[in-house]
């Protein structure tokens, strides 16, 4: 999503399914249920589900067979699915009563798959929800609820979503739990799981997180960078607006373990290592002011042999800006520096990095608290001149190796008054 400039910044893991079969013959052959999905059972009494599991299984099989044969009649063109693995359906008055608790869903459109893909609702706006419409550079959220979001292109004619079929390039990324995929239903509608509040919005309302909340997403980022068979996968637009956590903005952190951060809105920006050599500056994707001029030159114009290092460093550099934005004291000078309002207004070449001689004193307390002592200088170089870091670090440590994920960070993130952050 597009970055918002503000002067004073104050779910269980989702495992995406494999690509669906492309023919109706394959879809029909996939109509054997292996379990009762929570699509029906989540609003039923658990005892009722256990007592009637066979009945529900038979109903589920009949329903999947119905989905496989439906022609989506009665739906507008805007609601009909062109995705090969989904069909548009609706809860109708004559069958709502068969599933207790579904009356409120009468005539609501949803997308069901006869080949085992998870059902998707076209969500209705939550009554009284703040900011019901969220805008990004290429897409707009038109409706959302606690589980799903519906998106449309900002310019439906000039910039439609790709055809309603999964990009086979992305199949190798499915199963990485931090990634929340969009499902393109048709060229002007995508449905995605609601990953929560984006971290820029969370920080803007005074939210703060411990470094430990980023553990899984940082581990998965390293997993992407070392993905075998393709030279690694690189996101190119990793930023606070594309990281989400299922916590309400402006409220204290809940007790107990925190939910993990998830990555959204990445599909159109991913580049694989075996594609890097052919990249040119005209193929730039991402948010320019979260990079540096050196990173841009190395990634799009530098020697092919060094481009994987530049792509990896660009992701790590952007990730660290998000981590520091959410772990710095709300409203502190460090947080405003990391948010980079002045860089968003930069004309001409971008500076070397967010950390410079004039502001290094702001970063020192944070580095000492959150980075292992043996990696402090590595992190300093990453923040000061990431292009130099990419050129000189032949075997660089990962962010997982450099950062300290203390068990006590949650408390310190809430109450600590760190020196040098005012």
mmCIF file with all atom_site columns, N, CA, C and O in Angstrom, residues 353-375:
data_model
loop_
_atom_site.group_PDB
_atom_site.id
_atom_site.type_symbol
_atom_site.label_atom_id
_atom_site.label_alt_id
_atom_site.label_comp_id
_atom_site.label_asym_id
_atom_site.label_entity_id
_atom_site.label_seq_id
_atom_site.pdbx_PDB_ins_code
_atom_site.Cartn_x
_atom_site.Cartn_y
_atom_site.Cartn_z
_atom_site.occupancy
_atom_site.B_iso_or_equiv
_atom_site.pdbx_formal_charge
_atom_site.auth_seq_id
_atom_site.auth_comp_id
_atom_site.auth_asym_id
_atom_site.auth_atom_id
_atom_site.pdbx_PDB_model_num
ATOM 1  N N  . UNK A 1 353 ? 22.309 6.084  3.043  1.00 0.00 ? 353 UNK A N  1
ATOM 2  C CA . UNK A 1 353 ? 21.515 5.269  3.945  1.00 0.00 ? 353 UNK A CA 1
ATOM 3  C C  . UNK A 1 353 ? 20.825 6.132  4.990  1.00 0.00 ? 353 UNK A C  1
ATOM 4  O O  . UNK A 1 353 ? 21.068 7.336  5.086  1.00 0.00 ? 353 UNK A O  1
ATOM 5  N N  . UNK A 1 354 ? 19.994 5.507  5.814  1.00 0.00 ? 354 UNK A N  1
ATOM 6  C CA . UNK A 1 354 ? 19.258 6.280  6.810  1.00 0.00 ? 354 UNK A CA 1
ATOM 7  C C  . UNK A 1 354 ? 20.142 6.693  7.987  1.00 0.00 ? 354 UNK A C  1
ATOM 8  O O  . UNK A 1 354 ? 19.829 7.637  8.705  1.00 0.00 ? 354 UNK A O  1
ATOM 9  N N  . UNK A 1 355 ? 21.241 5.989  8.201  1.00 0.00 ? 355 UNK A N  1
ATOM 10 C CA . UNK A 1 355 ? 22.139 6.290  9.314  1.00 0.00 ? 355 UNK A CA 1
ATOM 11 C C  . UNK A 1 355 ? 23.339 7.066  8.773  1.00 0.00 ? 355 UNK A C  1
ATOM 12 O O  . UNK A 1 355 ? 24.029 6.613  7.866  1.00 0.00 ? 355 UNK A O  1
ATOM 13 N N  . UNK A 1 356 ? 23.574 8.265  9.341  1.00 0.00 ? 356 UNK A N  1
ATOM 14 C CA . UNK A 1 356 ? 24.658 9.132  8.876  1.00 0.00 ? 356 UNK A CA 1
ATOM 15 C C  . UNK A 1 356 ? 25.415 9.664  10.086 1.00 0.00 ? 356 UNK A C  1
ATOM 16 O O  . UNK A 1 356 ? 24.995 9.477  11.227 1.00 0.00 ? 356 UNK A O  1
ATOM 17 N N  . UNK A 1 357 ? 26.496 10.352 9.827  1.00 0.00 ? 357 UNK A N  1
ATOM 18 C CA . UNK A 1 357 ? 27.290 10.903 10.931 1.00 0.00 ? 357 UNK A CA 1
ATOM 19 C C  . UNK A 1 357 ? 26.438 11.794 11.826 1.00 0.00 ? 357 UNK A C  1
ATOM 20 O O  . UNK A 1 357 ? 26.588 11.784 13.052 1.00 0.00 ? 357 UNK A O  1
ATOM 21 N N  . UNK A 1 358 ? 25.528 12.549 11.234 1.00 0.00 ? 358 UNK A N  1
ATOM 22 C CA . UNK A 1 358 ? 24.743 13.513 12.000 1.00 0.00 ? 358 UNK A CA 1
ATOM 23 C C  . UNK A 1 358 ? 23.685 12.860 12.888 1.00 0.00 ? 358 UNK A C  1
ATOM 24 O O  . UNK A 1 358 ? 23.236 13.467 13.861 1.00 0.00 ? 358 UNK A O  1
ATOM 25 N N  . UNK A 1 359 ? 23.275 11.630 12.556 1.00 0.00 ? 359 UNK A N  1
ATOM 26 C CA . UNK A 1 359 ? 22.207 11.011 13.355 1.00 0.00 ? 359 UNK A CA 1
ATOM 27 C C  . UNK A 1 359 ? 22.609 9.662  13.959 1.00 0.00 ? 359 UNK A C  1
ATOM 28 O O  . UNK A 1 359 ? 21.772 8.971  14.540 1.00 0.00 ? 359 UNK A O  1
ATOM 29 N N  . UNK A 1 360 ? 23.897 9.295  13.835 1.00 0.00 ? 360 UNK A N  1
ATOM 30 C CA . UNK A 1 360 ? 24.336 7.986  14.333 1.00 0.00 ? 360 UNK A CA 1
ATOM 31 C C  . UNK A 1 360 ? 24.066 7.817  15.824 1.00 0.00 ? 360 UNK A C  1
ATOM 32 O O  . UNK A 1 360 ? 23.806 6.694  16.292 1.00 0.00 ? 360 UNK A O  1
ATOM 33 N N  . UNK A 1 361 ? 24.116 8.913  16.582 1.00 0.00 ? 361 UNK A N  1
ATOM 34 C CA . UNK A 1 361 ? 23.887 8.821  18.029 1.00 0.00 ? 361 UNK A CA 1
ATOM 35 C C  . UNK A 1 361 ? 22.465 8.360  18.341 1.00 0.00 ? 361 UNK A C  1
ATOM 36 O O  . UNK A 1 361 ? 22.216 7.794  19.421 1.00 0.00 ? 361 UNK A O  1
ATOM 37 N N  . UNK A 1 362 ? 21.518 8.573  17.423 1.00 0.00 ? 362 UNK A N  1
ATOM 38 C CA . UNK A 1 362 ? 20.152 8.112  17.645 1.00 0.00 ? 362 UNK A CA 1
ATOM 39 C C  . UNK A 1 362 ? 20.057 6.595  17.534 1.00 0.00 ? 362 UNK A C  1
ATOM 40 O O  . UNK A 1 362 ? 19.244 5.962  18.205 1.00 0.00 ? 362 UNK A O  1
ATOM 41 N N  . UNK A 1 363 ? 20.878 6.009  16.678 1.00 0.00 ? 363 UNK A N  1
ATOM 42 C CA . UNK A 1 363 ? 20.809 4.577  16.414 1.00 0.00 ? 363 UNK A CA 1
ATOM 43 C C  . UNK A 1 363 ? 21.585 3.746  17.431 1.00 0.00 ? 363 UNK A C  1
ATOM 44 O O  . UNK A 1 363 ? 21.252 2.581  17.651 1.00 0.00 ? 363 UNK A O  1
ATOM 45 N N  . UNK A 1 364 ? 22.614 4.337  18.042 1.00 0.00 ? 364 UNK A N  1
ATOM 46 C CA . UNK A 1 364 ? 23.508 3.557  18.896 1.00 0.00 ? 364 UNK A CA 1
ATOM 47 C C  . UNK A 1 364 ? 22.787 2.824  20.023 1.00 0.00 ? 364 UNK A C  1
ATOM 48 O O  . UNK A 1 364 ? 22.998 1.613  20.214 1.00 0.00 ? 364 UNK A O  1
ATOM 49 N N  . UNK A 1 365 ? 21.914 3.473  20.814 1.00 0.00 ? 365 UNK A N  1
ATOM 50 C CA . UNK A 1 365 ? 21.230 2.731  21.886 1.00 0.00 ? 365 UNK A CA 1
ATOM 51 C C  . UNK A 1 365 ? 20.377 1.576  21.345 1.00 0.00 ? 365 UNK A C  1
ATOM 52 O O  . UNK A 1 365 ? 20.322 0.511  21.959 1.00 0.00 ? 365 UNK A O  1
ATOM 53 N N  . UNK A 1 366 ? 19.729 1.803  20.215 1.00 0.00 ? 366 UNK A N  1
ATOM 54 C CA . UNK A 1 366 ? 18.898 0.736  19.635 1.00 0.00 ? 366 UNK A CA 1
ATOM 55 C C  . UNK A 1 366 ? 19.762 -0.443 19.211 1.00 0.00 ? 366 UNK A C  1
ATOM 56 O O  . UNK A 1 366 ? 19.425 -1.600 19.482 1.00 0.00 ? 366 UNK A O  1
ATOM 57 N N  . UNK A 1 367 ? 20.891 -0.179 18.563 1.00 0.00 ? 367 UNK A N  1
ATOM 58 C CA . UNK A 1 367 ? 21.774 -1.252 18.113 1.00 0.00 ? 367 UNK A CA 1
ATOM 59 C C  . UNK A 1 367 ? 22.320 -2.042 19.291 1.00 0.00 ? 367 UNK A C  1
ATOM 60 O O  . UNK A 1 367 ? 22.401 -3.280 19.248 1.00 0.00 ? 367 UNK A O  1
ATOM 61 N N  . UNK A 1 368 ? 22.688 -1.352 20.342 1.00 0.00 ? 368 UNK A N  1
ATOM 62 C CA . UNK A 1 368 ? 23.239 -2.036 21.509 1.00 0.00 ? 368 UNK A CA 1
ATOM 63 C C  . UNK A 1 368 ? 22.201 -2.926 22.186 1.00 0.00 ? 368 UNK A C  1
ATOM 64 O O  . UNK A 1 368 ? 22.538 -3.966 22.754 1.00 0.00 ? 368 UNK A O  1
ATOM 65 N N  . UNK A 1 369 ? 20.941 -2.521 22.128 1.00 0.00 ? 369 UNK A N  1
ATOM 66 C CA . UNK A 1 369 ? 19.892 -3.293 22.793 1.00 0.00 ? 369 UNK A CA 1
ATOM 67 C C  . UNK A 1 369 ? 19.422 -4.481 21.951 1.00 0.00 ? 369 UNK A C  1
ATOM 68 O O  . UNK A 1 369 ? 19.128 -5.553 22.483 1.00 0.00 ? 369 UNK A O  1
ATOM 69 N N  . UNK A 1 370 ? 19.358 -4.306 20.630 1.00 0.00 ? 370 UNK A N  1
ATOM 70 C CA . UNK A 1 370 ? 18.671 -5.289 19.795 1.00 0.00 ? 370 UNK A CA 1
ATOM 71 C C  . UNK A 1 370 ? 19.563 -6.088 18.856 1.00 0.00 ? 370 UNK A C  1
ATOM 72 O O  . UNK A 1 370 ? 19.062 -6.979 18.161 1.00 0.00 ? 370 UNK A O  1
ATOM 73 N N  . UNK A 1 371 ? 20.868 -5.800 18.788 1.00 0.00 ? 371 UNK A N  1
ATOM 74 C CA . UNK A 1 371 ? 21.763 -6.501 17.871 1.00 0.00 ? 371 UNK A CA 1
ATOM 75 C C  . UNK A 1 371 ? 22.851 -7.198 18.681 1.00 0.00 ? 371 UNK A C  1
ATOM 76 O O  . UNK A 1 371 ? 23.386 -6.628 19.639 1.00 0.00 ? 371 UNK A O  1
ATOM 77 N N  . UNK A 1 372 ? 23.184 -8.422 18.314 1.00 0.00 ? 372 UNK A N  1
ATOM 78 C CA . UNK A 1 372 ? 24.263 -9.137 18.980 1.00 0.00 ? 372 UNK A CA 1
ATOM 79 C C  . UNK A 1 372 ? 25.562 -8.333 18.836 1.00 0.00 ? 372 UNK A C  1
ATOM 80 O O  . UNK A 1 372 ? 25.849 -7.801 17.748 1.00 0.00 ? 372 UNK A O  1
ATOM 81 N N  . UNK A 1 373 ? 26.349 -8.248 19.899 1.00 0.00 ? 373 UNK A N  1
ATOM 82 C CA . UNK A 1 373 ? 27.555 -7.407 19.866 1.00 0.00 ? 373 UNK A CA 1
ATOM 83 C C  . UNK A 1 373 ? 28.472 -7.699 18.683 1.00 0.00 ? 373 UNK A C  1
ATOM 84 O O  . UNK A 1 373 ? 29.034 -6.779 18.090 1.00 0.00 ? 373 UNK A O  1
ATOM 85 N N  . UNK A 1 374 ? 28.626 -8.966 18.313 1.00 0.00 ? 374 UNK A N  1
ATOM 86 C CA . UNK A 1 374 ? 29.541 -9.306 17.221 1.00 0.00 ? 374 UNK A CA 1
ATOM 87 C C  . UNK A 1 374 ? 29.027 -8.866 15.853 1.00 0.00 ? 374 UNK A C  1
ATOM 88 O O  . UNK A 1 374 ? 29.775 -8.888 14.866 1.00 0.00 ? 374 UNK A O  1
ATOM 89 N N  . UNK A 1 375 ? 27.746 -8.433 15.791 1.00 0.00 ? 375 UNK A N  1
ATOM 90 C CA . UNK A 1 375 ? 27.184 -8.016 14.501 1.00 0.00 ? 375 UNK A CA 1
ATOM 91 C C  . UNK A 1 375 ? 26.802 -6.533 14.468 1.00 0.00 ? 375 UNK A C  1
ATOM 92 O O  . UNK A 1 375 ? 26.204 -6.093 13.477 1.00 0.00 ? 375 UNK A O  1
#
